[in-house]
XYZ file of C-alpha atoms in Angstrom:
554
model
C 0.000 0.000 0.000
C 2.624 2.249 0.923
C 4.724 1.957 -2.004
C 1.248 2.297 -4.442
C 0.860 5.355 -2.994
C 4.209 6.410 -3.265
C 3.650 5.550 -6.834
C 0.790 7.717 -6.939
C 2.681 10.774 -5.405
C 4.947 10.699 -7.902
C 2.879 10.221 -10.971
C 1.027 13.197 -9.617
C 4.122 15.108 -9.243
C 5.298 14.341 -12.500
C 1.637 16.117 -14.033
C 1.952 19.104 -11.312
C -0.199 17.808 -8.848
C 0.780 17.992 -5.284
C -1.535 16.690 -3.354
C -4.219 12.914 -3.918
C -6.569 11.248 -1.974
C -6.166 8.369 0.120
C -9.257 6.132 -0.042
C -9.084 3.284 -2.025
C -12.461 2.278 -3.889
C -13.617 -1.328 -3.965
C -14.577 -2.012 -7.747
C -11.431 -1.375 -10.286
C -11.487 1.747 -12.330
C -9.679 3.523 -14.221
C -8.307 6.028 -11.449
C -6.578 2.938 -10.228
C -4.646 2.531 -13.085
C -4.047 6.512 -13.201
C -2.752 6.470 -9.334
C -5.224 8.566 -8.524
C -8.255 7.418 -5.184
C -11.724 8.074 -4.933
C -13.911 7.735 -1.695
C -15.245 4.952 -1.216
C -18.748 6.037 -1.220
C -18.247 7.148 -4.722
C -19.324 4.656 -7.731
C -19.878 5.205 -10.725
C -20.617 1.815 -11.943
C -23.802 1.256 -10.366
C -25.419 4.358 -12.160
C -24.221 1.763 -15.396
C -26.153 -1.061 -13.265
C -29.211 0.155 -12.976
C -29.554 1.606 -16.257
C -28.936 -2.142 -17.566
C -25.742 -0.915 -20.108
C -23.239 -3.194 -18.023
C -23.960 -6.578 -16.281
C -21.682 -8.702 -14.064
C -20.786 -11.903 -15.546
C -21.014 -13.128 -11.519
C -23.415 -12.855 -8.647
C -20.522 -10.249 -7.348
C -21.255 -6.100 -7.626
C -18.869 -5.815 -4.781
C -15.891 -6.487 -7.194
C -16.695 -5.414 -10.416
C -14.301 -5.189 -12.733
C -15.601 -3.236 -16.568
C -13.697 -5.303 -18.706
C -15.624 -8.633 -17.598
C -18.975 -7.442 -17.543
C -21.212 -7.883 -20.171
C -22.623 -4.857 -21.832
C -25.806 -3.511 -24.076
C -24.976 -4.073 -27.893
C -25.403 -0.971 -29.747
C -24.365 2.389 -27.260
C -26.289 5.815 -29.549
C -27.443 9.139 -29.025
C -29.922 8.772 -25.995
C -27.305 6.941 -24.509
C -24.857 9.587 -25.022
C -27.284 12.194 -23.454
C -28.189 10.209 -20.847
C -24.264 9.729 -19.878
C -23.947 13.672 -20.206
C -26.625 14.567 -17.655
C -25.437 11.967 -15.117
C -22.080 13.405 -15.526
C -23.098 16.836 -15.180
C -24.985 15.930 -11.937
C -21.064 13.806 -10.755
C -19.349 17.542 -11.280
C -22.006 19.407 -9.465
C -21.429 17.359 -6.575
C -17.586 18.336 -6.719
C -16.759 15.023 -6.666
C -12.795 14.371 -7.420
C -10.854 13.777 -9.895
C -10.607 10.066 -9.554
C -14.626 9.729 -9.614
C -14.035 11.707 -13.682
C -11.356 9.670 -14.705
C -13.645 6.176 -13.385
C -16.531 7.129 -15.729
C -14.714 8.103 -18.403
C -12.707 4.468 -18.189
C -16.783 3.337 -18.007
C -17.786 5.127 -21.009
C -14.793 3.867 -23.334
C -15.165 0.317 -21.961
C -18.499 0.142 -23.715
C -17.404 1.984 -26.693
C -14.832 -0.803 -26.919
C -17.180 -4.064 -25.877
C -19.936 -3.264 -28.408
C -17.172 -2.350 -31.258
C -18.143 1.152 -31.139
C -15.186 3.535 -30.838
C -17.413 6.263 -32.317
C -19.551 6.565 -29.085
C -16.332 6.856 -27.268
C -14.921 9.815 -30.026
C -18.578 11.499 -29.083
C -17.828 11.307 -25.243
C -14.335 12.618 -26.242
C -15.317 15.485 -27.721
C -17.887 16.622 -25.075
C -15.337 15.969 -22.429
C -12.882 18.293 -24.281
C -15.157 20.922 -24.413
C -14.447 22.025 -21.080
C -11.192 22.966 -19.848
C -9.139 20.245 -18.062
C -5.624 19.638 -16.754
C -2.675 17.515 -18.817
C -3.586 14.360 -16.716
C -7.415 14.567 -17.528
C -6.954 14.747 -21.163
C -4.393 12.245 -21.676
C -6.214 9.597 -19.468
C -9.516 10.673 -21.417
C -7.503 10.188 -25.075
C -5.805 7.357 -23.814
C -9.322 5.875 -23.076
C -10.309 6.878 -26.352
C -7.605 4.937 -28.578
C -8.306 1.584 -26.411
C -11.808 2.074 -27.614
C -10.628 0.761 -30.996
C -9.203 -2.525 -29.715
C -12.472 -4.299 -30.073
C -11.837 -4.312 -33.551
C -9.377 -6.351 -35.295
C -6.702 -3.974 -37.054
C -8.153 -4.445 -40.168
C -11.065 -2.890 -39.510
C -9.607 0.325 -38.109
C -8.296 3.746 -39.617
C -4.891 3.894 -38.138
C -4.958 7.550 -38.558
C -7.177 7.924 -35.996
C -4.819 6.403 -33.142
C -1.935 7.752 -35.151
C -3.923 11.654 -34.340
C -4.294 10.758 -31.060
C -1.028 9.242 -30.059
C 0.612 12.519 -31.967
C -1.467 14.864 -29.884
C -0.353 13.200 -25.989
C 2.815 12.329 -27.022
C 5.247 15.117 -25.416
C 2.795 14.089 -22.650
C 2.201 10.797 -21.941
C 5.837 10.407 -20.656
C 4.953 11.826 -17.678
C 2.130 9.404 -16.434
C 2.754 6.749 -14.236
C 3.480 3.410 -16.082
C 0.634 1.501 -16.160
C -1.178 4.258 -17.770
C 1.783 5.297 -20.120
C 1.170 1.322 -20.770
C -2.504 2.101 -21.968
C -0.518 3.082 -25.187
C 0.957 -0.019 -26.287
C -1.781 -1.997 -27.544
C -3.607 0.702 -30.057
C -0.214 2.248 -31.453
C 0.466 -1.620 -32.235
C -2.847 -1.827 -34.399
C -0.970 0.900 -36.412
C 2.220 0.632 -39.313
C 4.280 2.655 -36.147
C 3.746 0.016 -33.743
C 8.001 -0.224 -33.632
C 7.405 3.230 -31.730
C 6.777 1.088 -28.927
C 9.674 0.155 -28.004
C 11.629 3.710 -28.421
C 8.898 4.903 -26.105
C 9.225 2.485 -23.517
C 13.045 2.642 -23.945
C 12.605 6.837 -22.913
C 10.038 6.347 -20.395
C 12.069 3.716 -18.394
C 15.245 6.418 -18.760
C 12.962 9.359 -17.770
C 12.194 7.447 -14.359
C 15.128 6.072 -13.687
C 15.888 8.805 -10.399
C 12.472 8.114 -9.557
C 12.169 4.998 -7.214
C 8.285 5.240 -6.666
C 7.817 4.783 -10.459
C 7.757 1.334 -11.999
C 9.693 0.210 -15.207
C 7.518 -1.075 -17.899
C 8.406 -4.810 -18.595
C 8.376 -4.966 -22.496
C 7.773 -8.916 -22.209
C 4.630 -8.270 -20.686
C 3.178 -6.451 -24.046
C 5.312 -8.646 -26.522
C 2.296 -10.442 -27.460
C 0.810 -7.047 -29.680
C 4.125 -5.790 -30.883
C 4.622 -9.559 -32.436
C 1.117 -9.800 -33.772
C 1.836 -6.476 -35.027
C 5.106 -7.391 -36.489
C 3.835 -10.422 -38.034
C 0.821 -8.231 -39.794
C 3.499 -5.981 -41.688
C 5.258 -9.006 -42.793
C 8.226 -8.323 -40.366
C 9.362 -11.811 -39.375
C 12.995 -10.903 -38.223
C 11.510 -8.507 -35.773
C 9.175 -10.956 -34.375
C 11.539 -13.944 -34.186
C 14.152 -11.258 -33.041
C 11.593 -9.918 -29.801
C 10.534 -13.505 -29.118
C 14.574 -15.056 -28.918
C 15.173 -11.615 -26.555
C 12.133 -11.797 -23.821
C 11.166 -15.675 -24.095
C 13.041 -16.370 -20.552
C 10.515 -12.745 -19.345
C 7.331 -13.853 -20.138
C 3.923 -14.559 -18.312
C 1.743 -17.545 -18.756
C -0.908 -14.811 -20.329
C 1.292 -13.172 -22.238
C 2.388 -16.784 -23.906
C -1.426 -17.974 -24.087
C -2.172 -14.929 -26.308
C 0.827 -15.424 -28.366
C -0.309 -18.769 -29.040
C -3.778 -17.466 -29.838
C -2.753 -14.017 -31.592
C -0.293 -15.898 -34.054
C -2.297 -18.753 -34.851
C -5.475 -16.451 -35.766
C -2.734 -15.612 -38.438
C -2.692 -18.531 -40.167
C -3.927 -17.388 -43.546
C -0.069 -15.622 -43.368
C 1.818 -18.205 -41.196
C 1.977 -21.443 -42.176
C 1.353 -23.856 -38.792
C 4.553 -25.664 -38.693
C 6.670 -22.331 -38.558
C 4.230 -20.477 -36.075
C 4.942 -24.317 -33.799
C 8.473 -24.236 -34.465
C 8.269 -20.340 -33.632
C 5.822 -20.740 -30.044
C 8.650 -23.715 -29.348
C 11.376 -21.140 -28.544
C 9.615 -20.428 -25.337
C 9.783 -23.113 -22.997
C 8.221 -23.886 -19.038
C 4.721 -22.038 -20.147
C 2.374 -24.423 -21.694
C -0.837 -22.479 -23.750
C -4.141 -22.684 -22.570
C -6.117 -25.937 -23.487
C -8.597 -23.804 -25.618
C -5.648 -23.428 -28.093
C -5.978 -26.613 -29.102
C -9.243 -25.380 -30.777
C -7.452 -22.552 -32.819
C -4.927 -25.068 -33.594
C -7.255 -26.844 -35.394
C -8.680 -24.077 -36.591
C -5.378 -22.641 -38.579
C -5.150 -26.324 -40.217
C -8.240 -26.456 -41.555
C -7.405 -22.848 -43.164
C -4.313 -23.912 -44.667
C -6.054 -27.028 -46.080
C -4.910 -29.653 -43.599
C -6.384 -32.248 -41.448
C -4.513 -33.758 -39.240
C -5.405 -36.605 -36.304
C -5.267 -34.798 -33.046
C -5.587 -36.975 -30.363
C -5.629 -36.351 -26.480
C -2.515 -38.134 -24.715
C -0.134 -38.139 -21.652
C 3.788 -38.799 -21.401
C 4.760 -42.319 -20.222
C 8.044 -42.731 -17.456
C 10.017 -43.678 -20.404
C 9.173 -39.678 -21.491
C 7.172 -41.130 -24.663
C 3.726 -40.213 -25.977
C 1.467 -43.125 -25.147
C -1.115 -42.665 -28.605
C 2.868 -43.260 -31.036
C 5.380 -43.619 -28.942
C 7.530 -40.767 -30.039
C 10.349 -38.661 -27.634
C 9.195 -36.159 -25.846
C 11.468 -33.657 -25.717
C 12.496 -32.080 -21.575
C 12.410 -28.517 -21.177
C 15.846 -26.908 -20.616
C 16.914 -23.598 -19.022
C 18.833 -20.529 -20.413
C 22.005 -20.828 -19.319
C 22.423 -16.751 -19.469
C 19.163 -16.355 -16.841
C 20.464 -19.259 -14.609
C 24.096 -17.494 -14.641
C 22.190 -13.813 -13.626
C 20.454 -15.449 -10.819
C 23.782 -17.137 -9.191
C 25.489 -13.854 -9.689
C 22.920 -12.150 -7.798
C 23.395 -14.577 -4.990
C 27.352 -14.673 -5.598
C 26.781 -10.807 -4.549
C 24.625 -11.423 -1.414
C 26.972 -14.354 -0.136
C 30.188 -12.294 -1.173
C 28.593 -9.026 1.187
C 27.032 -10.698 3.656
C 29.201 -14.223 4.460
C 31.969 -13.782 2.417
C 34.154 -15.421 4.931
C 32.248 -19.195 4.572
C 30.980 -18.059 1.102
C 34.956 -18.008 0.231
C 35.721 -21.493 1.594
C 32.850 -22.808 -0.432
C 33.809 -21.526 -3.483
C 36.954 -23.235 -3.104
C 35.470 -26.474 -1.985
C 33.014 -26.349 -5.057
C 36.192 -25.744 -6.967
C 37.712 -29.387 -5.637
C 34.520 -31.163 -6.129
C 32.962 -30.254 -9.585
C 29.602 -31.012 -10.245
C 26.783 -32.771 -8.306
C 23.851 -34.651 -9.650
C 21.764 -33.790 -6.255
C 21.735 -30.470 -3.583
C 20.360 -31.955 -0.620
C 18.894 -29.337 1.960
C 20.020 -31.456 4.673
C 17.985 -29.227 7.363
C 14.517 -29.867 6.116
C 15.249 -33.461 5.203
C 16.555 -33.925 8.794
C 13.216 -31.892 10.031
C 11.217 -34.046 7.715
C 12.847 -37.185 10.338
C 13.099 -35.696 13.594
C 9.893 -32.965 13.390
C 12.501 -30.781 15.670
C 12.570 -33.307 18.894
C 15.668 -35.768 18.384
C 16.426 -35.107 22.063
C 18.187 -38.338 22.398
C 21.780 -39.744 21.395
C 20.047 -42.986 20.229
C 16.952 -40.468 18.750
C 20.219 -38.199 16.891
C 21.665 -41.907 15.907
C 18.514 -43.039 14.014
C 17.438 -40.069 12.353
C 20.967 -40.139 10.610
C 20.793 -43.257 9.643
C 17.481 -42.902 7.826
C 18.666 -39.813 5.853
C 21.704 -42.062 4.928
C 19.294 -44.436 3.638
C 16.673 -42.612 1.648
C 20.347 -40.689 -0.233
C 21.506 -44.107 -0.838
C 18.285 -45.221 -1.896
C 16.171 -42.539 -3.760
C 19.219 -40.680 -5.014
C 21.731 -42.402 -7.710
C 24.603 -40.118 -7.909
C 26.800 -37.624 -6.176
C 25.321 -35.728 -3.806
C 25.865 -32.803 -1.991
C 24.499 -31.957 1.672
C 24.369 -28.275 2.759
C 23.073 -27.539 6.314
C 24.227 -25.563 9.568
C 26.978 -26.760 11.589
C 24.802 -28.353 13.968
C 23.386 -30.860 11.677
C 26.741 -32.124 10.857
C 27.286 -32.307 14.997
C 23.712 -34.843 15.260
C 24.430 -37.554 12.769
C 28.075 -37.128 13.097
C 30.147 -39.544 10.622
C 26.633 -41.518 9.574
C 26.646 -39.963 6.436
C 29.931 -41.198 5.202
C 29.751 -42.561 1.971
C 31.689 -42.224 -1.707
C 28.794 -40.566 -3.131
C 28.114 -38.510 -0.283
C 30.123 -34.842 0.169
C 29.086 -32.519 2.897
C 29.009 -28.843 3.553
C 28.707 -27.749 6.739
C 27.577 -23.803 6.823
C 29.820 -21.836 9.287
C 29.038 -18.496 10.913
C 32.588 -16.722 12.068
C 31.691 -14.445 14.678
C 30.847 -11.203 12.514
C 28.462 -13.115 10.293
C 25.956 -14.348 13.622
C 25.807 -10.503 14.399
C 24.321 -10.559 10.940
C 20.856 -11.303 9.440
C 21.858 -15.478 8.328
C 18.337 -16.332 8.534
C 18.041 -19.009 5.908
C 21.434 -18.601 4.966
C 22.012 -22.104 4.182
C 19.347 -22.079 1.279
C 21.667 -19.210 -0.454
C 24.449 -22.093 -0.765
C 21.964 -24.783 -1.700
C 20.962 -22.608 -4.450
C 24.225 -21.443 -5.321
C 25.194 -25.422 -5.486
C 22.005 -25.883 -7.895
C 23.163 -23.719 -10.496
C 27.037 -24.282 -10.310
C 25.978 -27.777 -11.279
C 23.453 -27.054 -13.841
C 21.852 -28.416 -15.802
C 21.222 -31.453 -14.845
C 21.503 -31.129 -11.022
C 18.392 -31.118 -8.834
C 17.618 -29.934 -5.333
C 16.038 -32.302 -2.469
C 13.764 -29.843 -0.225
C 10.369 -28.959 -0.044
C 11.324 -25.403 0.313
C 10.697 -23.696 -2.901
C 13.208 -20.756 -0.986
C 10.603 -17.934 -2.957
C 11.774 -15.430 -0.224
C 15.153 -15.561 -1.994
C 13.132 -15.376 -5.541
C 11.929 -11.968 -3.903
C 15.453 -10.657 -4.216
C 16.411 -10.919 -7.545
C 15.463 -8.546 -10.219
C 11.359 -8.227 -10.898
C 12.223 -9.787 -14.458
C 13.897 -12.487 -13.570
C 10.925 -13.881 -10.519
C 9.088 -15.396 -13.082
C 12.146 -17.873 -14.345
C 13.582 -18.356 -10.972
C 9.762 -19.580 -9.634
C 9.326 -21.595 -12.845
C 13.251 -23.018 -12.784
C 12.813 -24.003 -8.777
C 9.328 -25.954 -9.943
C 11.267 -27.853 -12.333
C 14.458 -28.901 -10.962
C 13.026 -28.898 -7.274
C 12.472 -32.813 -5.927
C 9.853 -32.671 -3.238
C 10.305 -35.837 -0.880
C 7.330 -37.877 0.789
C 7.400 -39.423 4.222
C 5.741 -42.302 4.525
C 5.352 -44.300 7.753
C 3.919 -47.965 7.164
C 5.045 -50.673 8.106
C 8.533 -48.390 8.849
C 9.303 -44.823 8.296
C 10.962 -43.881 5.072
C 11.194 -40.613 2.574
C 10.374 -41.377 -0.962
C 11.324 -39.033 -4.198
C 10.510 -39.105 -7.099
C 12.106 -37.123 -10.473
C 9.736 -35.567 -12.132
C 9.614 -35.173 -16.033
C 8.887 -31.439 -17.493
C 7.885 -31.640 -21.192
C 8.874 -28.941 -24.181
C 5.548 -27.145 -24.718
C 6.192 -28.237 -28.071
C 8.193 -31.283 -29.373
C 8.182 -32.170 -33.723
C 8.417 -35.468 -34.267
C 8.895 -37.374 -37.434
C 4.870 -37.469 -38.639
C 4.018 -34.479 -36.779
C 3.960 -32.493 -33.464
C 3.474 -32.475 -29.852
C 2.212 -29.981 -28.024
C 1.448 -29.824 -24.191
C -0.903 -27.392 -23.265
C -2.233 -26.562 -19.355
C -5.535 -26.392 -17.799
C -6.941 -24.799 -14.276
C -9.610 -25.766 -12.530
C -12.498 -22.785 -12.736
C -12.748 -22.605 -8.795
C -8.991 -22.053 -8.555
C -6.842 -18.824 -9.820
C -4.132 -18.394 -7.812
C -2.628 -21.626 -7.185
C -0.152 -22.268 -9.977
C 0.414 -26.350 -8.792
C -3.012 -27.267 -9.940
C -2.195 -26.677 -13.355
C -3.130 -29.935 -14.967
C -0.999 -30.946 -18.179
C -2.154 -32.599 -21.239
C 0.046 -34.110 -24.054
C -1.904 -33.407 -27.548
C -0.301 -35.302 -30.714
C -0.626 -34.139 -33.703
C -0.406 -36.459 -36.512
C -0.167 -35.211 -40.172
């Protein structure tokens, strides 16, 4: 909260405002996006209720977000006069600036819902009619040139955005980003859609003194400069933007991709938009791709036998038997991440951080990391009191790395765990680590410092090592650059083992490798293509993504 509304000082700032509001309302307007509060009390949206032009696609008018709800058809002129009287009525009331800027957002959303950016020029022009500050009239245009993305870009007169983006563009650089974002998608319906990424290159420069403000992520708009690309016949650009930001990218910003560039099938030929879409690994498409899939075949005179499958433990497809390819990591993100923790070790520990270096040096490469803490924990639950307690616990840790784990392996932990099991864990394929603290590094924050050397272990002996924890260590994600929490989440799922205790008829931790498929494999008579599916009542939790294997047989 604190750092939103820092954001929302400084946007402010940057327009010549000096003071904003700080109530937060409960729907989602457009103010949000400006940085900008309304009271709570204030809501424009039901006015749209009751006069049945907007209707939530849930039971829900507590959280109602525009862009979901369904709206009337065919917006005209009693509409329009309607809109200007209960506006009128909004600025008698002196209501603030955030309350304007929400029912404009309103008014363009349904321009843009029922394909009618002409209502929303209408609304424009009345709004313009009275005198307003910079911040009003760029949020208001802005509005205006997202009207026309309900139409594809063939059905639009660039000039219009191109009129619109000339008029607010000495402007627009002051805005905060996510409405200097709003941008982005109509300039790419136009021939100058490259102007994207010059602007974003000058806003992120133009903040970069400012810490409130927040960097626009290109990767997270990729999907409409490629389309865009791909519509002027600019391959090289596409393939060019997709090879830079594939290791950046969200699991909607891949889905439309997917869905944008195989809508474009009467100008891409399947195979090449597949081989294309294969670049970008760990994010599977939406199942309902499948559909446009088929779709683009039948266009291009094709029908192939697409059949639901799954990947067998010998990493085949079970409908023909073909290799599945595994997903593999870039080697340039993985050697980022351990040179971010390199850094923190180096500052922070550098005196056990040195010794390990060395010691990693000696020994190479190991085919498992073992967190020995929580694999201890996962034995003792915290209450091996005992020397005969201590004495057993070690001895079934010795057995499950024997037994689940074929290979070197390396076990990190504090001193003390090294001090319980004592010379149990001797073994050729065993190598311990025990973490030190000198005396200046305990009057220092080491909370969790052992997981900074399993993880620095992990990708020293990429890429084929894996780590044994159930600690997906996301506080340390947290620390590395915003652009790179994405890959480090999705890189921890994948090379991560998560061990099972079971207790009948004797205790004893099973693991189990797991197998992470290409999104999309070719194969000798065609392709395979794993796509991901989530359960309706659940939208946050990413580990009930379900995969499915489709093959594709030409």
């Amino acid at each position: 909260m604190i750092a939103r509304r820092m954001n929302v000082a400084a946007s402010l700032c940057r327009f010549g405002f000096g003071v904003w509001t700080r109530w937060v309302p409960r729907n989602h307007p457009q103010g949000r996006i400006l940085g900008v509060r309304c009271l709570n009390e204030i809501r424009p949206h039901e006015t749209f209720l009751k006069n049945g032009w907007m209707k939530p696609r849930y039971d829900d008018n507590e959280e109602v977000r525009p862009e979901e709800c369904q709206w009337a058809t065919n917006p005209g002129q009693k509409e329009l006069e309607t809109l200007i009287q209960m506006f009128s009525e909004l600025e008698d009331r002196k209501r603030n600036m955030s309350a304007l800027i929400h029912f404009d957002h309103l008014v363009n959303t349904w321009a843009k819902k029922s394909r009618h950016p002409e209502f929303a020029e209408k609304w424009m022009k009345y709004r313009l009619q009275k005198k307003m500050n910079k911040m009003l009239k760029v949020s208001l245009i802005l509005g205006y040139m997202n009207s026309f993305t309900g139409l594809s870009p063939s059905e639009v007169d660039e000039n219009q955005i191109l009129q619109c983006y000339r008029e607010i563009k000495d402007d627009i650089i002051y805005a905060d980003s996510s409405t200097f974002a709003m941008v982005i998608e109509p300039l790419c319906m136009t021939s100058q859609y490259k102007d994207c990424l010059e602007l974003v290159r000058n806003y992120n420069k133009s903040i970069e003194n400012i810490a409130a403000v927040t960097p626009i992520n290109i990767a997270n708009h990729l999907h409409h400069i490629v389309n865009a690309a791909f519509r002027y016949g600019d391959r090289d650009v596409s393939e060019a933007l997709i090879g830079q930001y594939k290791d950046n990218l969200t699991v909607g910003v891949v889905d439309k991709l997917w869905e944008g560039l195989l809508h474009q099938s009467d100008k891409l030929p399947v195979d090449y938009t597949l081989r294309l879409l294969g670049i970008i690994q760990h994010y599977y498409p939406s199942t309902s791709r499948v559909e446009d899939l088929k779709q683009a075949f039948i266009i291009q005179g094709k029908q192939p036998k697409i059949t639901e499958s799954f990947v067998t433990r010998d990493q085949t497809c079970v409908n023909c038997g073909a290799k599945i390819g595994q997903c593999h990591f870039s080697e340039k993100t993985l050697q980022r991440i351990q040179a971010s923790i390199f850094k923190t070790l180096n500052k922070h520990h550098s005196e056990t951080f040195q010794t390990f270096l060395q010691f990693l040096k000696r020994h190479g490469k190991f085919d498992y990391v073992v967190d020995g803490m929580w694999v201890m924990h996962k034995f003792t639950g915290g209450n091996a009191y005992t020397e005969a307690e201590r004495m057993k616990s070690g001895a079934l840790m010795k057995d499950f790395l024997l037994r689940e784990l074929p290979g070197q392996k390396l076990v990190i932990g504090r001193n003390i765990l090294f001090q319980i099991v004592g010379d149990i864990l001797e073994h050729p394929s065993i190598t311990r680590f025990p973490v030190r603290y000198s005396r200046d590094e305990r009057k220092k924050t080491a909370s969790g410092i052992d997981d900074l050397f399993v993880l620095y272990a992990a990708l020293h002996s990429q890429p084929d090592s894996y780590i044994i924890s159930g600690d997906f260590m996301k506080d340390h994600g947290k620390k590395l650059d915003p652009e790179l929490h994405g890959f480090y989440t999705r890189w921890m799922s994948s090379r991560t083992l998560h061990p099972k205790l079971y207790y009948s008829p004797q205790t004893i931790l099973k693991c189990h490798r797991h197998f992470t498929p290409k999104p999309v494999t070719k194969t000798e008579n065609g392709w395979h293509i794993v796509t991901s599916s989530v359960p309706v009542q659940i939208k946050r939790h990413t580990a009930n993504i379900r995969p499915t294997l489709w093959c594709v047989q030409e």
